[in-house]
CSV table of C-alpha atoms and ligand atoms in Angstrom, one decimal:
chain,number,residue,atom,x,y,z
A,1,UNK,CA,18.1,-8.8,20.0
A,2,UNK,CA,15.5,-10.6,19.8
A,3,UNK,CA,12.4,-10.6,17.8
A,4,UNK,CA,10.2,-9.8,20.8
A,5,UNK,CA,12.5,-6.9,21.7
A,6,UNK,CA,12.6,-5.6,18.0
A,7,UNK,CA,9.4,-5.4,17.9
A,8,UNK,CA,8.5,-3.5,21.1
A,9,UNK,CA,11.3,-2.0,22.2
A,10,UNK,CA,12.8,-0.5,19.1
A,11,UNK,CA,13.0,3.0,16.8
A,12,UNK,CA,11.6,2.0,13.6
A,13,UNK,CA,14.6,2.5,11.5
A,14,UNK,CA,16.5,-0.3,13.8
A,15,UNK,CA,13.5,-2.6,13.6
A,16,UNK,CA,13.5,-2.2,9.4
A,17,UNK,CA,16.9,-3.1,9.5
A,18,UNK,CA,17.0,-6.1,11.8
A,19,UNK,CA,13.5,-7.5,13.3
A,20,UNK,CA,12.6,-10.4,11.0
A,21,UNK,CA,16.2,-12.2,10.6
A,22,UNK,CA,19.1,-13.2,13.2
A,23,UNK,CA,22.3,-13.2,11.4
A,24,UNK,CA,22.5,-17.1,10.4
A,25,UNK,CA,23.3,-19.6,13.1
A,26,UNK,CA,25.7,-21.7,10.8
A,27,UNK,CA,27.3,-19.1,8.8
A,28,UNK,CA,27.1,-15.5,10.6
A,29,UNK,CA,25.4,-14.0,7.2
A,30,UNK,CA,23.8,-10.6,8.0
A,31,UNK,CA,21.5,-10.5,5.1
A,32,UNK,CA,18.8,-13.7,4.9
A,33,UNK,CA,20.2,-15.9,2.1
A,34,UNK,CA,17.5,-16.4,-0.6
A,35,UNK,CA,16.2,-19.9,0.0
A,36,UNK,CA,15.7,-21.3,-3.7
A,37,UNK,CA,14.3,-24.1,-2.9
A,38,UNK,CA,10.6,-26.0,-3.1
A,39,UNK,CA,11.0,-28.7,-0.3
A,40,UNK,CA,12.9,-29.5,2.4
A,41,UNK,CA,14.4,-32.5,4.0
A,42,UNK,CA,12.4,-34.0,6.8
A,43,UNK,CA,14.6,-36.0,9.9
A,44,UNK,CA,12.3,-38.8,9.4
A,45,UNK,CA,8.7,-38.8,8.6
A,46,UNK,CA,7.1,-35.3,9.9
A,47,UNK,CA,10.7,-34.2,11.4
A,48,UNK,CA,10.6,-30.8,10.4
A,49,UNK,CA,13.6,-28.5,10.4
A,50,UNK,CA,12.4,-25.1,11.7
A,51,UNK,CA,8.9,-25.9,10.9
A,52,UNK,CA,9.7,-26.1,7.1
A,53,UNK,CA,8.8,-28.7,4.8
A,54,UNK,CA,7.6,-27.1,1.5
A,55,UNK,CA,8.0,-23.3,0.1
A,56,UNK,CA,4.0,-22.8,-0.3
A,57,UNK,CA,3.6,-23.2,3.2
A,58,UNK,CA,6.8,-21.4,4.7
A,59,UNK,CA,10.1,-20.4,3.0
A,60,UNK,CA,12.9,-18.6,5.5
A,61,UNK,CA,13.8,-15.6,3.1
A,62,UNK,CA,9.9,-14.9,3.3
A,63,UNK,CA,9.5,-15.7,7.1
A,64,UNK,CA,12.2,-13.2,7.2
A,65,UNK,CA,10.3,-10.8,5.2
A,66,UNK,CA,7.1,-11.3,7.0
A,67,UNK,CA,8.6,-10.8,10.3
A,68,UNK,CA,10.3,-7.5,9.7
A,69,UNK,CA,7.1,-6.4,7.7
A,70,UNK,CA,4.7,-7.4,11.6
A,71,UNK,CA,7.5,-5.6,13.2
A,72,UNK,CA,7.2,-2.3,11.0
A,73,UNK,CA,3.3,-2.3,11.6
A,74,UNK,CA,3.3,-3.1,14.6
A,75,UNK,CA,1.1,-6.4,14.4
A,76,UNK,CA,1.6,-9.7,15.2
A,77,UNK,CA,1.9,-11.8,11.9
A,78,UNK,CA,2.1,-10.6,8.3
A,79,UNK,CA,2.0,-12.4,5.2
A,80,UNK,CA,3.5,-12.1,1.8
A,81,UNK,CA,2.5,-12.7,-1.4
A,82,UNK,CA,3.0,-12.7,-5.1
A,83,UNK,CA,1.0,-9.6,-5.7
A,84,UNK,CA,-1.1,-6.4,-3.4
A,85,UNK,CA,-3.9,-8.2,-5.3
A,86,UNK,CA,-3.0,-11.6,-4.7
A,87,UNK,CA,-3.1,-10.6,-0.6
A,88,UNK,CA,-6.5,-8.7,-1.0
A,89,UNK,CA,-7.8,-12.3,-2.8
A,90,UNK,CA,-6.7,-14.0,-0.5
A,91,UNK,CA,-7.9,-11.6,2.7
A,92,UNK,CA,-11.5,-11.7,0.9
A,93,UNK,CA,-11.7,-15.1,1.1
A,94,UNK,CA,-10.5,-16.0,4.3
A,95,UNK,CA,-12.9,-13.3,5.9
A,96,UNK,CA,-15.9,-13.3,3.6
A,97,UNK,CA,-18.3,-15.9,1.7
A,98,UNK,CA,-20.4,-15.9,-1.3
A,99,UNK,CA,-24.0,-13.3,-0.2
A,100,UNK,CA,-21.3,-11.2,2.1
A,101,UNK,CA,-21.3,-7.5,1.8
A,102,UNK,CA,-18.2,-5.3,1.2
A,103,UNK,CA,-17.7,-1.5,1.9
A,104,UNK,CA,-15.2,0.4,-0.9
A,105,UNK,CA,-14.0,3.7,-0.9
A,106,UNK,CA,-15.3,5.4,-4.1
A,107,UNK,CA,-11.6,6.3,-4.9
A,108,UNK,CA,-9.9,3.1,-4.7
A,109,UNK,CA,-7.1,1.9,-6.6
A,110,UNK,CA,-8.9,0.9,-9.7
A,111,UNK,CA,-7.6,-2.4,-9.7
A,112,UNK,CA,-9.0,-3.2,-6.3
A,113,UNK,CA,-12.1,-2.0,-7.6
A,114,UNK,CA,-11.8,-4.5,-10.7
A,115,UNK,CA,-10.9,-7.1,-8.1
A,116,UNK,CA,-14.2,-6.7,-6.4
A,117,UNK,CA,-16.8,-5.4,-9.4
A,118,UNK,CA,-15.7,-8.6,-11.7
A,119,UNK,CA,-13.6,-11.2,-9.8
A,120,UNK,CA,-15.6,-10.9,-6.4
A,121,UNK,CA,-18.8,-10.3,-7.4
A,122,UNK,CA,-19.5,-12.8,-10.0
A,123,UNK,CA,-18.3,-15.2,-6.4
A,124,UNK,CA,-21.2,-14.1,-4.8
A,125,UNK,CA,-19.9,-10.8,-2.8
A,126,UNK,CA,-22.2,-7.6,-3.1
A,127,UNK,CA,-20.3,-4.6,-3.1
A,128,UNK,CA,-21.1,-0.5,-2.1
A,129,UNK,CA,-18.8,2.5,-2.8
A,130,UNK,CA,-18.7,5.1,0.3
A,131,UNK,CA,-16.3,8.1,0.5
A,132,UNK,CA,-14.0,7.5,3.0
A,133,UNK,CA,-13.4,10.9,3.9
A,134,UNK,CA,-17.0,10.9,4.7
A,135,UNK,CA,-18.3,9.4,8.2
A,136,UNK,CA,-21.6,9.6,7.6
A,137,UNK,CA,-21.7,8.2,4.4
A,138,UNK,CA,-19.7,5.4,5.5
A,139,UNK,CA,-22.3,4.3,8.4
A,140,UNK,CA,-25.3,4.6,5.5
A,141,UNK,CA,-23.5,2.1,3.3
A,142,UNK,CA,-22.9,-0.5,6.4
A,143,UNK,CA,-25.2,-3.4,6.6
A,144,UNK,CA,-25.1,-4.3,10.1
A,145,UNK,CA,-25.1,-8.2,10.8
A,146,UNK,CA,-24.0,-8.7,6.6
A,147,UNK,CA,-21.2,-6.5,5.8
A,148,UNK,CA,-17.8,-7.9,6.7
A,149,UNK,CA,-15.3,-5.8,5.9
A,150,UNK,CA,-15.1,-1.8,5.6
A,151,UNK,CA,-11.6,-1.3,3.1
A,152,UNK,CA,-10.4,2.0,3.2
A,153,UNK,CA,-6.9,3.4,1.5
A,154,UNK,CA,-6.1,6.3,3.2
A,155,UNK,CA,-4.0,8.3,1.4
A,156,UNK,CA,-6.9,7.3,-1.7
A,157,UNK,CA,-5.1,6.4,-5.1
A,158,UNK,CA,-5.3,8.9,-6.9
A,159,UNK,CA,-7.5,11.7,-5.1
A,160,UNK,CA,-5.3,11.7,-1.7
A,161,UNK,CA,-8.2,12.2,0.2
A,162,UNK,CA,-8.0,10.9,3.7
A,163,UNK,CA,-10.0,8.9,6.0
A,164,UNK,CA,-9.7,9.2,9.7
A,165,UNK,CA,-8.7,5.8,10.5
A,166,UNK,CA,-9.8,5.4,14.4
A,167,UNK,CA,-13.7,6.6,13.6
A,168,UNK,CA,-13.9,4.2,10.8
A,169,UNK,CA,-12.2,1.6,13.0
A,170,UNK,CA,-15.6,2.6,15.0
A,171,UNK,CA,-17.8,2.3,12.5
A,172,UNK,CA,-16.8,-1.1,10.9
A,173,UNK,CA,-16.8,-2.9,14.2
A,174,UNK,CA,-20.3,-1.0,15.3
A,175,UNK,CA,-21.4,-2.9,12.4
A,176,UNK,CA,-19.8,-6.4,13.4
A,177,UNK,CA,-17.5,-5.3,10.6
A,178,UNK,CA,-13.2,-5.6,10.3
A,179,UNK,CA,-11.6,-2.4,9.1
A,180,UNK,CA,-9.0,-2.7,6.6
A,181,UNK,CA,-6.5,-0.5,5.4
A,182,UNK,CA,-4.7,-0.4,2.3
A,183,UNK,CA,-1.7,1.4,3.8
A,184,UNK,CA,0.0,1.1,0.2
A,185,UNK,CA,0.5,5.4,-0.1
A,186,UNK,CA,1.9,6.2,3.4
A,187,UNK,CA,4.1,3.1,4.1
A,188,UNK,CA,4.4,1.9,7.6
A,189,UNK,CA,6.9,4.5,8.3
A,190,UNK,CA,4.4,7.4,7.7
A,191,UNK,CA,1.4,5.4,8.8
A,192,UNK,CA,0.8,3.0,11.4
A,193,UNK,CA,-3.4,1.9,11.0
A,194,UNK,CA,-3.3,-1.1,13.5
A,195,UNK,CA,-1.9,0.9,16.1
A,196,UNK,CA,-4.9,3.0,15.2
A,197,UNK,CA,-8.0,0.5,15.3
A,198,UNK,CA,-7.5,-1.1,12.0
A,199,UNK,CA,-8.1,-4.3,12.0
A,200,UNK,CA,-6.1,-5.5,8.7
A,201,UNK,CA,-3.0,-3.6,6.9
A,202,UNK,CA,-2.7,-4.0,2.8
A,203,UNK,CA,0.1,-3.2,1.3
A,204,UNK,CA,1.3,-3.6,-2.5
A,205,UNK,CA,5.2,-3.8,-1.4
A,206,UNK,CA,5.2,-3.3,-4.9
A,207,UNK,CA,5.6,0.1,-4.2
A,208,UNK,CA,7.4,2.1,-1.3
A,209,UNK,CA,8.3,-0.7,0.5
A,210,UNK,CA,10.3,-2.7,-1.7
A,211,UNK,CA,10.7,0.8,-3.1
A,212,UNK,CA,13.2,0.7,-6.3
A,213,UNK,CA,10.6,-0.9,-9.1
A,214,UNK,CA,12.0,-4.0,-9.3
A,215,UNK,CA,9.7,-6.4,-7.7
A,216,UNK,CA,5.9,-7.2,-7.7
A,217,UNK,CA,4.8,-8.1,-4.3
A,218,UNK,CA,1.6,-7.9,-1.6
A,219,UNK,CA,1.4,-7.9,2.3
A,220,UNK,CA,-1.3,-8.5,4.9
A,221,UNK,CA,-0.8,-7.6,8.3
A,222,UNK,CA,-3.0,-8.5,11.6
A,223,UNK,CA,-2.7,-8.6,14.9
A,224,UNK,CA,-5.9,-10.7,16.3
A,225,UNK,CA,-4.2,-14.7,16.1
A,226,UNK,CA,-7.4,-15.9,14.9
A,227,UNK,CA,-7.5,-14.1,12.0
A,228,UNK,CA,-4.1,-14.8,11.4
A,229,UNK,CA,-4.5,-18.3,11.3
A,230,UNK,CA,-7.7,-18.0,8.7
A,231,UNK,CA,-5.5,-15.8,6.4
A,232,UNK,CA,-2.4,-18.2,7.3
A,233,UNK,CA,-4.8,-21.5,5.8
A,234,UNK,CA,-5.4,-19.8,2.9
A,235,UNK,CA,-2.2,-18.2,1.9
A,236,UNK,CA,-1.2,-21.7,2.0
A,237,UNK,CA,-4.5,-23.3,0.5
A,238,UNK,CA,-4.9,-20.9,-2.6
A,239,UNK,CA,-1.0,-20.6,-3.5
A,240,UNK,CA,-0.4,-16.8,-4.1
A,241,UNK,CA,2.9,-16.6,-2.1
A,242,UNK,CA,5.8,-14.4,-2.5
A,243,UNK,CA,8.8,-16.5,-4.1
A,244,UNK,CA,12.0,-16.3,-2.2
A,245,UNK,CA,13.4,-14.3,-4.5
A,246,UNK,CA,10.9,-11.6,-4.7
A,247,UNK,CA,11.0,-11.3,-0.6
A,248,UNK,CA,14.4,-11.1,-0.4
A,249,UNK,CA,14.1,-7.6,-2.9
A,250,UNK,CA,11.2,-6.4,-0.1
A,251,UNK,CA,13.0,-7.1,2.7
A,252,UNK,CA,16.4,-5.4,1.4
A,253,UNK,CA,13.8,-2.4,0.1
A,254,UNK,CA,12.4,-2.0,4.0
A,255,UNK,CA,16.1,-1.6,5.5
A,256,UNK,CA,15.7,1.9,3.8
A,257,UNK,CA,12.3,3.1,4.0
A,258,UNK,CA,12.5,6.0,6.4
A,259,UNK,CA,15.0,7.4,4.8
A,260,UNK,CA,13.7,7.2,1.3
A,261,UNK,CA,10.3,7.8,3.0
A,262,UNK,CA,11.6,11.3,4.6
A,263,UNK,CA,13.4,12.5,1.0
A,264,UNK,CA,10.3,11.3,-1.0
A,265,UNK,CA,8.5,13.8,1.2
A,266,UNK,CA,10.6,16.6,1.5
A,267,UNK,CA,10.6,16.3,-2.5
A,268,UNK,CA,7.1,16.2,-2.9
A,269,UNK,CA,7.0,19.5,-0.6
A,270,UNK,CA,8.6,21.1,-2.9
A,271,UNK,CA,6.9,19.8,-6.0
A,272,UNK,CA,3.5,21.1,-4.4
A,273,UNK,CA,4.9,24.0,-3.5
A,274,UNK,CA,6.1,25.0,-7.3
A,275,UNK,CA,2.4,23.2,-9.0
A,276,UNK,CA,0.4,25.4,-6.6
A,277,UNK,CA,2.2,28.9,-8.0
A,278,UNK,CA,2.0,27.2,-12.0
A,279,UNK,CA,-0.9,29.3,-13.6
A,280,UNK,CA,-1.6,26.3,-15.6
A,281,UNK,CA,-2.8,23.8,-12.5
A,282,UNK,CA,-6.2,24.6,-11.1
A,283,UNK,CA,-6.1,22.1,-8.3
A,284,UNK,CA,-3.3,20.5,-6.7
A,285,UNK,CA,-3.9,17.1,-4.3
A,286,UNK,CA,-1.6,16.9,-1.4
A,287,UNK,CA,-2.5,16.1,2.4
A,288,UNK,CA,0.2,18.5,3.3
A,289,UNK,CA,-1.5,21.4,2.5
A,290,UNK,CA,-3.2,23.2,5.2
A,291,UNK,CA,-6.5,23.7,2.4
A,292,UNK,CA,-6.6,20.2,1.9
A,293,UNK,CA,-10.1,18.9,3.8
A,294,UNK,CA,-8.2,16.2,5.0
A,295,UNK,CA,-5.3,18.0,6.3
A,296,UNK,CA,-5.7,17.9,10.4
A,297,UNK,CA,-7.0,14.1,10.6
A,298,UNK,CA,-3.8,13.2,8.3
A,299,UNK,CA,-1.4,15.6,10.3
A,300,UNK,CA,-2.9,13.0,13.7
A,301,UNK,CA,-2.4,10.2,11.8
A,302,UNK,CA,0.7,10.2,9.4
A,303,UNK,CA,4.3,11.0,10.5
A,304,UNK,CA,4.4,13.5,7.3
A,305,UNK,CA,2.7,13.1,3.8
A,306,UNK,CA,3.6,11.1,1.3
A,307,UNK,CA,5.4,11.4,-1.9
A,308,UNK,CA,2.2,11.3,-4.2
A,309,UNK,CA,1.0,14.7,-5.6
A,310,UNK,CA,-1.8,14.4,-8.5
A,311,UNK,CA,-3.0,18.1,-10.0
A,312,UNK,CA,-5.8,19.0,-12.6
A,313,UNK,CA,-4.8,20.9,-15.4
A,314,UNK,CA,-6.6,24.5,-17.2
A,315,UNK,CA,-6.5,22.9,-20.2
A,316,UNK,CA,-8.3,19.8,-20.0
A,317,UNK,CA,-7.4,16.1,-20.8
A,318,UNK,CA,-5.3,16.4,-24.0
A,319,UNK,CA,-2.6,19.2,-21.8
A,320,UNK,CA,-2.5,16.4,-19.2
A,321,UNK,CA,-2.1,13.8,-22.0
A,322,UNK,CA,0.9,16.5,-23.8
A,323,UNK,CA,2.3,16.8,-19.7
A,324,UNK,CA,2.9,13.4,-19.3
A,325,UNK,CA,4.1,12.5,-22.9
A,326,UNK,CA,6.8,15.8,-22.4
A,327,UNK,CA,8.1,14.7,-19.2
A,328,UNK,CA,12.1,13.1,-18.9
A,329,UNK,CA,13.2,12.8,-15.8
A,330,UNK,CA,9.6,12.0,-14.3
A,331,UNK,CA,9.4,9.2,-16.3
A,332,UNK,CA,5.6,8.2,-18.0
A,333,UNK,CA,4.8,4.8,-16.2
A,334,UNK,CA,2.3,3.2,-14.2
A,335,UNK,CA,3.0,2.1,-10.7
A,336,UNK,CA,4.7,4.3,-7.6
A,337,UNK,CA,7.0,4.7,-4.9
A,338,UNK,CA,9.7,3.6,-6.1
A,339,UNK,CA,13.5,6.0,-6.2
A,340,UNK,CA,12.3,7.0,-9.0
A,341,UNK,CA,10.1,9.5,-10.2
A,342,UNK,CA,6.9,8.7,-12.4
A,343,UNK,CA,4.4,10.4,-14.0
A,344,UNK,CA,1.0,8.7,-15.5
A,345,UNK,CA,-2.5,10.4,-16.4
A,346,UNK,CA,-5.1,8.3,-14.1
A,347,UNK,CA,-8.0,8.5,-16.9
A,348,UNK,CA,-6.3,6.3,-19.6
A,349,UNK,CA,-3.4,4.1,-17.0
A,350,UNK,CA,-4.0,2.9,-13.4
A,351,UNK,CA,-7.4,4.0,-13.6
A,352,UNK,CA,-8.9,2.7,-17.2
A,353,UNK,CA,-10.6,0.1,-15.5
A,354,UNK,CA,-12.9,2.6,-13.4
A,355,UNK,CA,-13.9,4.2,-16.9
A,356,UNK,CA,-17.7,4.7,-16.6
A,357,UNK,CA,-18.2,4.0,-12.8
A,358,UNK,CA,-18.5,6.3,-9.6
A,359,UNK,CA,-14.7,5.6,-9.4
A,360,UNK,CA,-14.0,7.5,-12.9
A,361,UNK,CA,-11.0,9.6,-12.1
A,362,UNK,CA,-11.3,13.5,-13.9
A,363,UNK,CA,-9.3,13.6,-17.3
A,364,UNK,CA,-7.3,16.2,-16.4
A,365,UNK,CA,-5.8,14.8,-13.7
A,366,UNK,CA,-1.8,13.6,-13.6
A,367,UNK,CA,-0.6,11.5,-11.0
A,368,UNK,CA,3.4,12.1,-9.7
A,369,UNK,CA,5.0,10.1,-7.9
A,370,UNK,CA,7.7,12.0,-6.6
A,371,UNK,CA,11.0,10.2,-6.3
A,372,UNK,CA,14.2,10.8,-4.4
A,373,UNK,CA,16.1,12.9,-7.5
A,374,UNK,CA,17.6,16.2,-7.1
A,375,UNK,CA,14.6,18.0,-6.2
A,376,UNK,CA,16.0,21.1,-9.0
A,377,UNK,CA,16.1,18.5,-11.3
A,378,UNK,CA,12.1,17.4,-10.6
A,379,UNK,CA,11.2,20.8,-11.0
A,380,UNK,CA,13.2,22.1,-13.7
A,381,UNK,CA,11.1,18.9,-15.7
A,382,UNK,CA,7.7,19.8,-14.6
A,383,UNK,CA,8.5,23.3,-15.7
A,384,UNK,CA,9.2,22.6,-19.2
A,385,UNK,CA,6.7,19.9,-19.3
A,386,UNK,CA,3.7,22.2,-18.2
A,387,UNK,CA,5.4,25.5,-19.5
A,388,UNK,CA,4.7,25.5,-23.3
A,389,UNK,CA,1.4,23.7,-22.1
A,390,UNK,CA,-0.8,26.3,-21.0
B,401,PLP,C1,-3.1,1.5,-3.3
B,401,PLP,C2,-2.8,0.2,-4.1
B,401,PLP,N1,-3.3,-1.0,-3.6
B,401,PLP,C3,-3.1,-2.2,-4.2
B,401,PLP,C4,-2.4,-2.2,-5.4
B,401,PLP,C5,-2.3,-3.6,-6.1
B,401,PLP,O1,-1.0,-4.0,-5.9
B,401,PLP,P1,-0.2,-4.9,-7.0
B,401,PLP,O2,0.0,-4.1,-8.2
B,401,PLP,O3,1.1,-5.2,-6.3
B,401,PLP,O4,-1.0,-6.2,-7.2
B,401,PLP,C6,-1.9,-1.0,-6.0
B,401,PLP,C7,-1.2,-1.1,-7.3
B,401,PLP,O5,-1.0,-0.1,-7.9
B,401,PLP,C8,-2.1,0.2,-5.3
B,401,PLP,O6,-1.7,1.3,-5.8
């Protein structure tokens, strides 16, 4: 089938699996073959094979990767790259230039905020936090005419509040503005933004997407050609590509994430469902739950609801600090998504770097991410870990 076809005509699961690759003209292989190699040999001066002539510019394993990954969201082009951050670099600088403004939700992923507050900014780039989850607050902080981009994560990391994607899609290009979407939380199996109005997907692969902790990777997605080719001239002109290596971990990662997807959330269902009974939690953080302000615009927007849960605890920072340290089969670590479960307390890991900012996270707040264990086992741990705490 072709890539066209995969892309339009079929079920996700089918597209993760095949759009991106035809088994290998020469050989019949199934999977891509991981293209070690920096250069290529040219039929004569400029006679390209396939396009290729040097790994920066285009490698097959990661043209595989990046076609399966436009397929999933449903765009036109994606590109990989060495890092999440290395893509959100590179995104800022094809888009924006030095006296450009920037729109951040005040619950981002700290290191994006680090990216922006002390990579960004000392380049020129003014920057304003705006809650997401908040319309009206998001038009005040647009600067018609100035601000270029309007970045939203919606699930946030590590609050899970949610943004309705198609009103700030509304907002951003009122304003002249692109929207983009960290889509990192939901994956493109829960969550489809460009479909929506977005006008950029992020994605640290990093996480659910390569899915099993064992690669560091970043993604863009578009679907307007123009942009594609900005992003395209500097993916190539600035360097931060994903090695052949790492993209063939991605794209073997993707060819599983509805599944994983589906048991990460029927997990993390259950999870909320024991932490909102514990007497020791006094706020759980899940878009599931009907309470959650964010609840109905998630329910339109996501296929279910993710496998992160974060909850505050009675007894301050030091019984999230003895939570995390007692946990064993969560296992205390930064990052997410992966088969795995992790546990990690915001204030002193992934979100250190917002210390002292609007962005500071509460202390007694733990992050889960919920893997794809035996759910008994998940909670069995959380029950010893938070029994004795409270
Ligand atoms: C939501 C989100 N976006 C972006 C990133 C950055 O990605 P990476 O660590 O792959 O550079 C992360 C990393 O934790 C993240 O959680």
């Amino acid at each position: 089938m072709s890539e066209q076809q995969h892309r339009h005509k079929s079920g996700f699961e089918t597209r993760a699996i095949h759009a991106g690759y035809e088994p290998d003209a020469a050989t019949g292989a199934v999977i891509p073959p991981i293209y070690a190699t920096s250069t290529f040999k040219q039929d004569g001066v400029g006679g390209l094979r396939g396009g290729y002539e040097y790994s920066r510019s285009g490698n097959p394993t990661r043209t595989a990767l990046e076609g399966n990954l436009a397929a999933l969201e449903e765009g036109e082009r994606a590109f990989a790259f060495a890092s999440g951050l290395a893509a959100e670099d590179t995104l800022v600088r094809a888009v924006c230039g030095p006296g450009d403004h920037v729109v951040l939700p005040n619950d981002a992923y700290g290191g994006t905020f680090r990216l922006f507050d002390k990579v960004e900014k000392a380049w020129g780039l003014v920057h304003d936090p705006a809650p997401a989850a908040d319309l009206d607050a998001v038009r005040r902080a647009m600067r018609p005419g100035e601000t270029k981009l309007l970045w939203v994560e919606t699930p946030t990391n590590p609050l899970l509040s949610i943004g309705d994607i198609s009103a700030l899609a509304a907002i951003a290009h009122e304003a002249g503005a692109l929207l983009v979407v960290d889509n990192t939380f939901a994956s493109p199996y829960l969550q489809q933004p460009l479909t929506l109005g977005a006008d950029v997907v992020v994605h640290s692969t990093t996480k659910y997407c390569g899915g099993h902790s064992d690669v560091v990777g970043g993604a863009l997605v578009v679907r307007d050609l123009d942009l594609a080719e900005r992003i395209a001239f500097h993916q190539n002109a600035m360097g931060a590509v994903a090695g052949p290596f790492d993209a063939w971990l991605v794209l073997r990662g993707l060819k599983t994430l509805g599944v994983r997807m589906d048991r990460h959330c029927d997990n993390a269902e259950q999870v909320v469902a024991f932490l909102s009974a514990h007497p020791s939690v006094t706020q759980v953080f899940y878009p599931g739950l009907p309470d959650h302000p964010g609840h109905e615009i998630a329910a339109r927007q996501m296929k279910r609801f993710g496998g992160i849960v974060s909850f505050r605890v009675a007894g301050g920072e030091q019984q999230a600090l003895d939570i995390c340290g007692r946990a064993q089969v969560f296992t205390l670590g930064e990052s997410l998504g992966g088969v795995e479960s992790l546990i990690e307390h915001p204030g002193r890991m992934t979100h250190a770097s917002v210390a002292g900012t609007e962005l500071e996270v509460p202390a007694d707040l733990v992050r889960l991410s919920v893997g794809i264990e035996t759910v008994d086992d998940l909670l069995a741990d959380l029950e010893q870990a938070l029994g004795s705490a409270g």
